[in-house]
Amino acid sequence: MSEPKLSLEETKDRVERNSNANRVSIPTIKARIARIEYARPFAETTLTLCVITMLNGFTFVGKSACADTANFDAEVGERYAYEDAFKQIWSHEAYLIREKLLKETE
């Protein structure tokens, strides 16, 4: 098993060159976000939650936690929880694009 052949930067460059294709992008996702909230529901843990609410009311929940409480940093926890929630949106947005493309061919 090995890492992918393309670096992350090479991958991003290749995707950008095909910018006319229907695709999910960070700006299109961010334009659909209505609200972002963070919570630490259990005071004695390092668990951080991020709830992203979309304009249509659908929610995505991301989480983060560190193994050692000595490493806990609330802002770092929020960033990782946000990234976890944000990544979940990609597949849903891709599904919507596929639905749109299907309707165009019918």
mmCIF file of N, CA and C in Angstrom:
data_model
loop_
_atom_site.group_PDB
_atom_site.id
_atom_site.type_symbol
_atom_site.label_atom_id
_atom_site.label_comp_id
_atom_site.label_asym_id
_atom_site.label_seq_id
_atom_site.Cartn_x
_atom_site.Cartn_y
_atom_site.Cartn_z
ATOM 1 N N MET A 1 0.853 -1.175 0.000
ATOM 2 C CA MET A 1 0.000 0.000 0.000
ATOM 3 C C MET A 1 0.899 1.238 0.000
ATOM 4 N N SER A 2 0.502 2.241 -0.770
ATOM 5 C CA SER A 2 1.310 3.458 -0.830
ATOM 6 C C SER A 2 0.401 4.676 -0.972
ATOM 7 N N GLU A 3 0.988 5.836 -0.798
ATOM 8 C CA GLU A 3 0.250 7.087 -0.952
ATOM 9 C C GLU A 3 -0.097 7.289 -2.421
ATOM 10 N N PRO A 4 -1.093 8.141 -2.708
ATOM 11 C CA PRO A 4 -1.438 8.420 -4.105
ATOM 12 C C PRO A 4 -0.252 9.027 -4.859
ATOM 13 N N LYS A 5 -0.236 8.841 -6.192
ATOM 14 C CA LYS A 5 0.854 9.352 -7.010
ATOM 15 C C LYS A 5 0.860 10.875 -7.076
ATOM 16 N N LEU A 6 -0.329 11.488 -7.141
ATOM 17 C CA LEU A 6 -0.416 12.937 -7.218
ATOM 18 C C LEU A 6 -0.352 13.560 -5.827
ATOM 19 N N SER A 7 0.361 14.674 -5.725
ATOM 20 C CA SER A 7 0.335 15.426 -4.465
ATOM 21 C C SER A 7 -1.007 16.140 -4.364
ATOM 22 N N LEU A 8 -1.323 16.643 -3.206
ATOM 23 C CA LEU A 8 -2.573 17.376 -3.031
ATOM 24 C C LEU A 8 -2.600 18.604 -3.931
ATOM 25 N N GLU A 9 -1.480 19.300 -4.051
ATOM 26 C CA GLU A 9 -1.411 20.486 -4.918
ATOM 27 C C GLU A 9 -1.598 20.119 -6.387
ATOM 28 N N GLU A 10 -0.967 19.027 -6.828
ATOM 29 C CA GLU A 10 -1.135 18.580 -8.214
ATOM 30 C C GLU A 10 -2.600 18.210 -8.491
ATOM 31 N N THR A 11 -3.217 17.603 -7.523
ATOM 32 C CA THR A 11 -4.622 17.231 -7.662
ATOM 33 C C THR A 11 -5.494 18.466 -7.798
ATOM 34 N N LYS A 12 -5.268 19.457 -6.936
ATOM 35 C CA LYS A 12 -6.049 20.701 -6.997
ATOM 36 C C LYS A 12 -5.853 21.403 -8.342
ATOM 37 N N ASP A 13 -4.614 21.431 -8.834
ATOM 38 C CA ASP A 13 -4.336 22.052 -10.131
ATOM 39 C C ASP A 13 -5.092 21.340 -11.250
ATOM 40 N N ARG A 14 -5.092 20.026 -11.219
ATOM 41 C CA ARG A 14 -5.778 19.255 -12.260
ATOM 42 C C ARG A 14 -7.279 19.516 -12.229
ATOM 43 N N VAL A 15 -7.849 19.603 -11.039
ATOM 44 C CA VAL A 15 -9.278 19.877 -10.909
ATOM 45 C C VAL A 15 -9.599 21.274 -11.426
ATOM 46 N N GLU A 16 -8.772 22.241 -11.103
ATOM 47 C CA GLU A 16 -8.994 23.616 -11.554
ATOM 48 C C GLU A 16 -8.970 23.739 -13.066
ATOM 49 N N ARG A 17 -8.142 22.952 -13.733
ATOM 50 C CA ARG A 17 -8.072 23.001 -15.200
ATOM 51 C C ARG A 17 -9.362 22.531 -15.844
ATOM 52 N N ASN A 18 -10.146 21.740 -15.129
ATOM 53 C CA ASN A 18 -11.421 21.240 -15.637
ATOM 54 C C ASN A 18 -12.560 22.004 -14.967
ATOM 55 N N SER A 19 -12.391 23.311 -14.843
ATOM 56 C CA SER A 19 -13.321 24.122 -14.067
ATOM 57 C C SER A 19 -14.693 24.295 -14.704
ATOM 58 N N ASN A 20 -14.854 23.947 -15.994
ATOM 59 C CA ASN A 20 -16.158 24.086 -16.640
ATOM 60 C C ASN A 20 -17.115 22.950 -16.291
ATOM 61 N N ALA A 21 -16.600 21.868 -15.779
ATOM 62 C CA ALA A 21 -17.443 20.724 -15.422
ATOM 63 C C ALA A 21 -18.265 21.027 -14.183
ATOM 64 N N ASN A 22 -19.396 20.356 -14.066
ATOM 65 C CA ASN A 22 -20.197 20.469 -12.848
ATOM 66 C C ASN A 22 -19.413 19.825 -11.717
ATOM 67 N N ARG A 23 -19.226 20.563 -10.638
ATOM 68 C CA ARG A 23 -18.503 19.999 -9.502
ATOM 69 C C ARG A 23 -18.839 20.759 -8.227
ATOM 70 N N VAL A 24 -18.547 20.126 -7.143
ATOM 71 C CA VAL A 24 -18.729 20.736 -5.832
ATOM 72 C C VAL A 24 -17.481 21.562 -5.549
ATOM 73 N N SER A 25 -17.661 22.731 -4.961
ATOM 74 C CA SER A 25 -16.512 23.564 -4.615
ATOM 75 C C SER A 25 -16.733 24.184 -3.233
ATOM 76 N N ILE A 26 -15.660 24.628 -2.654
ATOM 77 C CA ILE A 26 -15.757 25.268 -1.345
ATOM 78 C C ILE A 26 -16.671 26.485 -1.396
ATOM 79 N N PRO A 27 -16.534 27.370 -2.401
ATOM 80 C CA PRO A 27 -17.440 28.526 -2.439
ATOM 81 C C PRO A 27 -18.922 28.147 -2.581
ATOM 82 N N THR A 28 -19.211 27.108 -3.385
ATOM 83 C CA THR A 28 -20.633 26.729 -3.526
ATOM 84 C C THR A 28 -21.181 26.156 -2.228
ATOM 85 N N ILE A 29 -20.361 25.422 -1.511
ATOM 86 C CA ILE A 29 -20.814 24.895 -0.218
ATOM 87 C C ILE A 29 -21.019 26.041 0.760
ATOM 88 N N LYS A 30 -20.037 26.929 0.866
ATOM 89 C CA LYS A 30 -20.141 28.033 1.826
ATOM 90 C C LYS A 30 -21.350 28.925 1.545
ATOM 91 N N ALA A 31 -21.718 29.056 0.276
ATOM 92 C CA ALA A 31 -22.883 29.874 -0.074
ATOM 93 C C ALA A 31 -24.188 29.256 0.404
ATOM 94 N N ARG A 32 -24.176 27.963 0.697
ATOM 95 C CA ARG A 32 -25.386 27.258 1.148
ATOM 96 C C ARG A 32 -25.470 27.124 2.671
ATOM 97 N N ILE A 33 -24.474 27.622 3.382
ATOM 98 C CA ILE A 33 -24.456 27.515 4.841
ATOM 99 C C ILE A 33 -25.220 28.677 5.466
ATOM 100 N N ALA A 34 -26.135 28.332 6.358
ATOM 101 C CA ALA A 34 -26.913 29.355 7.066
ATOM 102 C C ALA A 34 -26.285 29.696 8.414
ATOM 103 N N ARG A 35 -25.741 28.676 9.103
ATOM 104 C CA ARG A 35 -25.267 28.914 10.471
ATOM 105 C C ARG A 35 -24.224 27.851 10.851
ATOM 106 N N ILE A 36 -23.254 28.275 11.658
ATOM 107 C CA ILE A 36 -22.237 27.367 12.192
ATOM 108 C C ILE A 36 -22.192 27.580 13.702
ATOM 109 N N GLU A 37 -22.313 26.484 14.441
ATOM 110 C CA GLU A 37 -22.299 26.570 15.906
ATOM 111 C C GLU A 37 -21.323 25.539 16.472
ATOM 112 N N TYR A 38 -20.714 25.879 17.589
ATOM 113 C CA TYR A 38 -19.777 24.985 18.270
ATOM 114 C C TYR A 38 -20.268 24.706 19.676
ATOM 115 N N ALA A 39 -19.942 23.518 20.174
ATOM 116 C CA ALA A 39 -20.343 23.166 21.536
ATOM 117 C C ALA A 39 -19.325 22.210 22.138
ATOM 118 N N ARG A 40 -19.173 22.323 23.444
ATOM 119 C CA ARG A 40 -18.425 21.335 24.225
ATOM 120 C C ARG A 40 -19.434 20.773 25.215
ATOM 121 N N PRO A 41 -20.156 19.738 24.810
ATOM 122 C CA PRO A 41 -21.284 19.256 25.608
ATOM 123 C C PRO A 41 -20.920 18.602 26.939
ATOM 124 N N PHE A 42 -19.697 18.147 27.065
ATOM 125 C CA PHE A 42 -19.285 17.479 28.298
ATOM 126 C C PHE A 42 -18.039 18.172 28.832
ATOM 127 N N ALA A 43 -18.180 18.895 29.903
ATOM 128 C CA ALA A 43 -17.123 19.752 30.440
ATOM 129 C C ALA A 43 -15.833 19.006 30.783
ATOM 130 N N GLU A 44 -15.937 17.782 31.175
ATOM 131 C CA GLU A 44 -14.742 17.040 31.611
ATOM 132 C C GLU A 44 -14.018 16.331 30.466
ATOM 133 N N THR A 45 -14.421 16.596 29.210
ATOM 134 C CA THR A 45 -13.788 15.936 28.068
ATOM 135 C C THR A 45 -13.223 16.978 27.117
ATOM 136 N N THR A 46 -12.518 16.503 26.113
ATOM 137 C CA THR A 46 -11.991 17.389 25.071
ATOM 138 C C THR A 46 -12.877 17.376 23.835
ATOM 139 N N LEU A 47 -14.030 16.738 23.927
ATOM 140 C CA LEU A 47 -14.946 16.639 22.786
ATOM 141 C C LEU A 47 -15.458 18.021 22.385
ATOM 142 N N THR A 48 -15.303 18.333 21.101
ATOM 143 C CA THR A 48 -15.829 19.570 20.532
ATOM 144 C C THR A 48 -16.728 19.188 19.370
ATOM 145 N N LEU A 49 -17.891 19.794 19.307
ATOM 146 C CA LEU A 49 -18.825 19.553 18.217
ATOM 147 C C LEU A 49 -18.980 20.809 17.382
ATOM 148 N N CYS A 50 -19.214 20.613 16.095
ATOM 149 C CA CYS A 50 -19.547 21.702 15.184
ATOM 150 C C CYS A 50 -20.815 21.289 14.458
ATOM 151 N N VAL A 51 -21.811 22.147 14.494
ATOM 152 C CA VAL A 51 -23.057 21.894 13.777
ATOM 153 C C VAL A 51 -23.168 22.935 12.672
ATOM 154 N N ILE A 52 -23.169 22.454 11.433
ATOM 155 C CA ILE A 52 -23.361 23.333 10.280
ATOM 156 C C ILE A 52 -24.787 23.149 9.801
ATOM 157 N N THR A 53 -25.542 24.241 9.814
ATOM 158 C CA THR A 53 -26.924 24.214 9.345
ATOM 159 C C THR A 53 -26.966 24.857 7.964
ATOM 160 N N MET A 54 -27.515 24.111 7.018
ATOM 161 C CA MET A 54 -27.615 24.604 5.650
ATOM 162 C C MET A 54 -28.840 25.501 5.508
ATOM 163 N N LEU A 55 -28.909 26.225 4.403
ATOM 164 C CA LEU A 55 -30.033 27.136 4.168
ATOM 165 C C LEU A 55 -31.384 26.418 4.191
ATOM 166 N N ASN A 56 -31.390 25.138 3.780
ATOM 167 C CA ASN A 56 -32.647 24.389 3.776
ATOM 168 C C ASN A 56 -32.969 23.751 5.130
ATOM 169 N N GLY A 57 -32.125 23.983 6.134
ATOM 170 C CA GLY A 57 -32.362 23.469 7.476
ATOM 171 C C GLY A 57 -31.671 22.160 7.790
ATOM 172 N N PHE A 58 -31.101 21.482 6.783
ATOM 173 C CA PHE A 58 -30.398 20.221 7.017
ATOM 174 C C PHE A 58 -29.124 20.506 7.806
ATOM 175 N N THR A 59 -28.768 19.613 8.724
ATOM 176 C CA THR A 59 -27.592 19.831 9.562
ATOM 177 C C THR A 59 -26.540 18.744 9.371
ATOM 178 N N PHE A 60 -25.309 19.154 9.551
ATOM 179 C CA PHE A 60 -24.157 18.261 9.534
ATOM 180 C C PHE A 60 -23.426 18.464 10.850
ATOM 181 N N VAL A 61 -23.037 17.358 11.487
ATOM 182 C CA VAL A 61 -22.363 17.435 12.776
ATOM 183 C C VAL A 61 -20.948 16.876 12.646
ATOM 184 N N GLY A 62 -19.976 17.701 13.032
ATOM 185 C CA GLY A 62 -18.589 17.269 13.048
ATOM 186 C C GLY A 62 -18.099 17.193 14.480
ATOM 187 N N LYS A 63 -17.071 16.401 14.686
ATOM 188 C CA LYS A 63 -16.559 16.247 16.054
ATOM 189 C C LYS A 63 -15.049 16.180 16.042
ATOM 190 N N SER A 64 -14.471 16.529 17.180
ATOM 191 C CA SER A 64 -13.035 16.361 17.384
ATOM 192 C C SER A 64 -12.796 16.139 18.875
ATOM 193 N N ALA A 65 -11.703 15.478 19.159
ATOM 194 C CA ALA A 65 -11.284 15.260 20.546
ATOM 195 C C ALA A 65 -9.812 14.884 20.524
ATOM 196 N N CYS A 66 -9.083 15.285 21.531
ATOM 197 C CA CYS A 66 -7.674 14.902 21.586
ATOM 198 C C CYS A 66 -7.490 13.798 22.625
ATOM 199 N N ALA A 67 -6.452 13.033 22.439
ATOM 200 C CA ALA A 67 -6.210 11.882 23.305
ATOM 201 C C ALA A 67 -5.780 12.289 24.710
ATOM 202 N N ASP A 68 -5.012 13.357 24.808
ATOM 203 C CA ASP A 68 -4.485 13.806 26.098
ATOM 204 C C ASP A 68 -5.046 15.199 26.392
ATOM 205 N N THR A 69 -5.693 15.355 27.525
ATOM 206 C CA THR A 69 -6.293 16.656 27.866
ATOM 207 C C THR A 69 -5.246 17.772 27.922
ATOM 208 N N ALA A 70 -3.990 17.431 28.132
ATOM 209 C CA ALA A 70 -2.931 18.441 28.156
ATOM 210 C C ALA A 70 -2.766 19.095 26.778
ATOM 211 N N ASN A 71 -3.204 18.407 25.727
ATOM 212 C CA ASN A 71 -3.102 18.947 24.371
ATOM 213 C C ASN A 71 -4.324 19.764 23.958
ATOM 214 N N PHE A 72 -5.340 19.833 24.802
ATOM 215 C CA PHE A 72 -6.583 20.473 24.387
ATOM 216 C C PHE A 72 -6.421 21.971 24.164
ATOM 217 N N ASP A 73 -6.925 22.404 23.012
ATOM 218 C CA ASP A 73 -6.972 23.822 22.646
ATOM 219 C C ASP A 73 -8.339 24.007 21.987
ATOM 220 N N ALA A 74 -9.197 24.813 22.572
ATOM 221 C CA ALA A 74 -10.569 24.966 22.088
ATOM 222 C C ALA A 74 -10.621 25.401 20.629
ATOM 223 N N GLU A 75 -9.758 26.332 20.224
ATOM 224 C CA GLU A 75 -9.783 26.808 18.836
ATOM 225 C C GLU A 75 -9.349 25.720 17.865
ATOM 226 N N VAL A 76 -8.380 24.925 18.255
ATOM 227 C CA VAL A 76 -7.950 23.806 17.413
ATOM 228 C C VAL A 76 -9.081 22.782 17.318
ATOM 229 N N GLY A 77 -9.726 22.508 18.440
ATOM 230 C CA GLY A 77 -10.865 21.583 18.446
ATOM 231 C C GLY A 77 -11.985 22.049 17.529
ATOM 232 N N GLU A 78 -12.262 23.345 17.551
ATOM 233 C CA GLU A 78 -13.304 23.888 16.679
ATOM 234 C C GLU A 78 -12.919 23.729 15.212
ATOM 235 N N ARG A 79 -11.661 23.987 14.876
ATOM 236 C CA ARG A 79 -11.217 23.847 13.479
ATOM 237 C C ARG A 79 -11.387 22.415 12.996
ATOM 238 N N TYR A 80 -10.930 21.447 13.795
ATOM 239 C CA TYR A 80 -11.045 20.046 13.383
ATOM 240 C C TYR A 80 -12.505 19.598 13.313
ATOM 241 N N ALA A 81 -13.324 20.044 14.241
ATOM 242 C CA ALA A 81 -14.746 19.690 14.214
ATOM 243 C C ALA A 81 -15.422 20.294 12.987
ATOM 244 N N TYR A 82 -15.066 21.537 12.662
ATOM 245 C CA TYR A 82 -15.609 22.198 11.465
ATOM 246 C C TYR A 82 -15.220 21.414 10.210
ATOM 247 N N GLU A 83 -13.942 21.060 10.096
ATOM 248 C CA GLU A 83 -13.478 20.306 8.923
ATOM 249 C C GLU A 83 -14.213 18.982 8.808
ATOM 250 N N ASP A 84 -14.454 18.320 9.932
ATOM 251 C CA ASP A 84 -15.175 17.050 9.937
ATOM 252 C C ASP A 84 -16.601 17.234 9.416
ATOM 253 N N ALA A 85 -17.276 18.275 9.868
ATOM 254 C CA ALA A 85 -18.645 18.545 9.402
ATOM 255 C C ALA A 85 -18.644 18.969 7.943
ATOM 256 N N PHE A 86 -17.719 19.844 7.574
ATOM 257 C CA PHE A 86 -17.663 20.378 6.214
ATOM 258 C C PHE A 86 -17.444 19.269 5.188
ATOM 259 N N LYS A 87 -16.567 18.316 5.502
ATOM 260 C CA LYS A 87 -16.294 17.207 4.582
ATOM 261 C C LYS A 87 -17.543 16.387 4.288
ATOM 262 N N GLN A 88 -18.436 16.293 5.238
ATOM 263 C CA GLN A 88 -19.660 15.516 5.043
ATOM 264 C C GLN A 88 -20.575 16.141 3.989
ATOM 265 N N ILE A 89 -20.482 17.432 3.829
ATOM 266 C CA ILE A 89 -21.357 18.145 2.893
ATOM 267 C C ILE A 89 -21.033 17.780 1.450
ATOM 268 N N TRP A 90 -19.766 17.488 1.152
ATOM 269 C CA TRP A 90 -19.340 17.220 -0.225
ATOM 270 C C TRP A 90 -20.192 16.161 -0.915
ATOM 271 N N SER A 91 -20.380 15.019 -0.282
ATOM 272 C CA SER A 91 -21.109 13.939 -0.948
ATOM 273 C C SER A 91 -22.569 14.303 -1.180
ATOM 274 N N HIS A 92 -23.155 15.053 -0.280
ATOM 275 C CA HIS A 92 -24.541 15.479 -0.456
ATOM 276 C C HIS A 92 -24.670 16.465 -1.618
ATOM 277 N N GLU A 93 -23.717 17.375 -1.722
ATOM 278 C CA GLU A 93 -23.734 18.334 -2.825
ATOM 279 C C GLU A 93 -23.489 17.614 -4.153
ATOM 280 N N ALA A 94 -22.610 16.628 -4.160
ATOM 281 C CA ALA A 94 -22.361 15.846 -5.374
ATOM 282 C C ALA A 94 -23.627 15.102 -5.787
ATOM 283 N N TYR A 95 -24.340 14.569 -4.830
ATOM 284 C CA TYR A 95 -25.601 13.884 -5.112
ATOM 285 C C TYR A 95 -26.585 14.837 -5.796
ATOM 286 N N LEU A 96 -26.679 16.060 -5.299
ATOM 287 C CA LEU A 96 -27.588 17.038 -5.905
ATOM 288 C C LEU A 96 -27.197 17.347 -7.348
ATOM 289 N N ILE A 97 -25.903 17.441 -7.623
ATOM 290 C CA ILE A 97 -25.450 17.684 -8.992
ATOM 291 C C ILE A 97 -25.839 16.512 -9.891
ATOM 292 N N ARG A 98 -25.643 15.291 -9.402
ATOM 293 C CA ARG A 98 -26.007 14.113 -10.202
ATOM 294 C C ARG A 98 -27.505 14.087 -10.480
ATOM 295 N N GLU A 99 -28.302 14.453 -9.509
ATOM 296 C CA GLU A 99 -29.752 14.517 -9.712
ATOM 297 C C GLU A 99 -30.096 15.546 -10.785
ATOM 298 N N LYS A 100 -29.452 16.692 -10.730
ATOM 299 C CA LYS A 100 -29.690 17.747 -11.717
ATOM 300 C C LYS A 100 -29.301 17.270 -13.116
ATOM 301 N N LEU A 101 -28.144 16.615 -13.234
ATOM 302 C CA LEU A 101 -27.689 16.106 -14.528
ATOM 303 C C LEU A 101 -28.627 15.042 -15.071
ATOM 304 N N LEU A 102 -29.131 14.193 -14.192
ATOM 305 C CA LEU A 102 -30.074 13.162 -14.609
ATOM 306 C C LEU A 102 -31.339 13.782 -15.173
ATOM 307 N N LYS A 103 -31.865 14.786 -14.518
ATOM 308 C CA LYS A 103 -33.086 15.450 -14.976
ATOM 309 C C LYS A 103 -32.869 16.122 -16.322
ATOM 310 N N GLU A 104 -31.655 16.629 -16.555
ATOM 311 C CA GLU A 104 -31.351 17.271 -17.827
ATOM 312 C C GLU A 104 -31.343 16.283 -18.982
ATOM 313 N N THR A 105 -31.054 15.011 -18.696
ATOM 314 C CA THR A 105 -30.996 13.994 -19.754
ATOM 315 C C THR A 105 -32.344 13.322 -19.983
ATOM 316 N N GLU A 106 -33.286 13.527 -19.109
ATOM 317 C CA GLU A 106 -34.596 12.873 -19.257
ATOM 318 C C GLU A 106 -35.470 13.597 -20.248
#
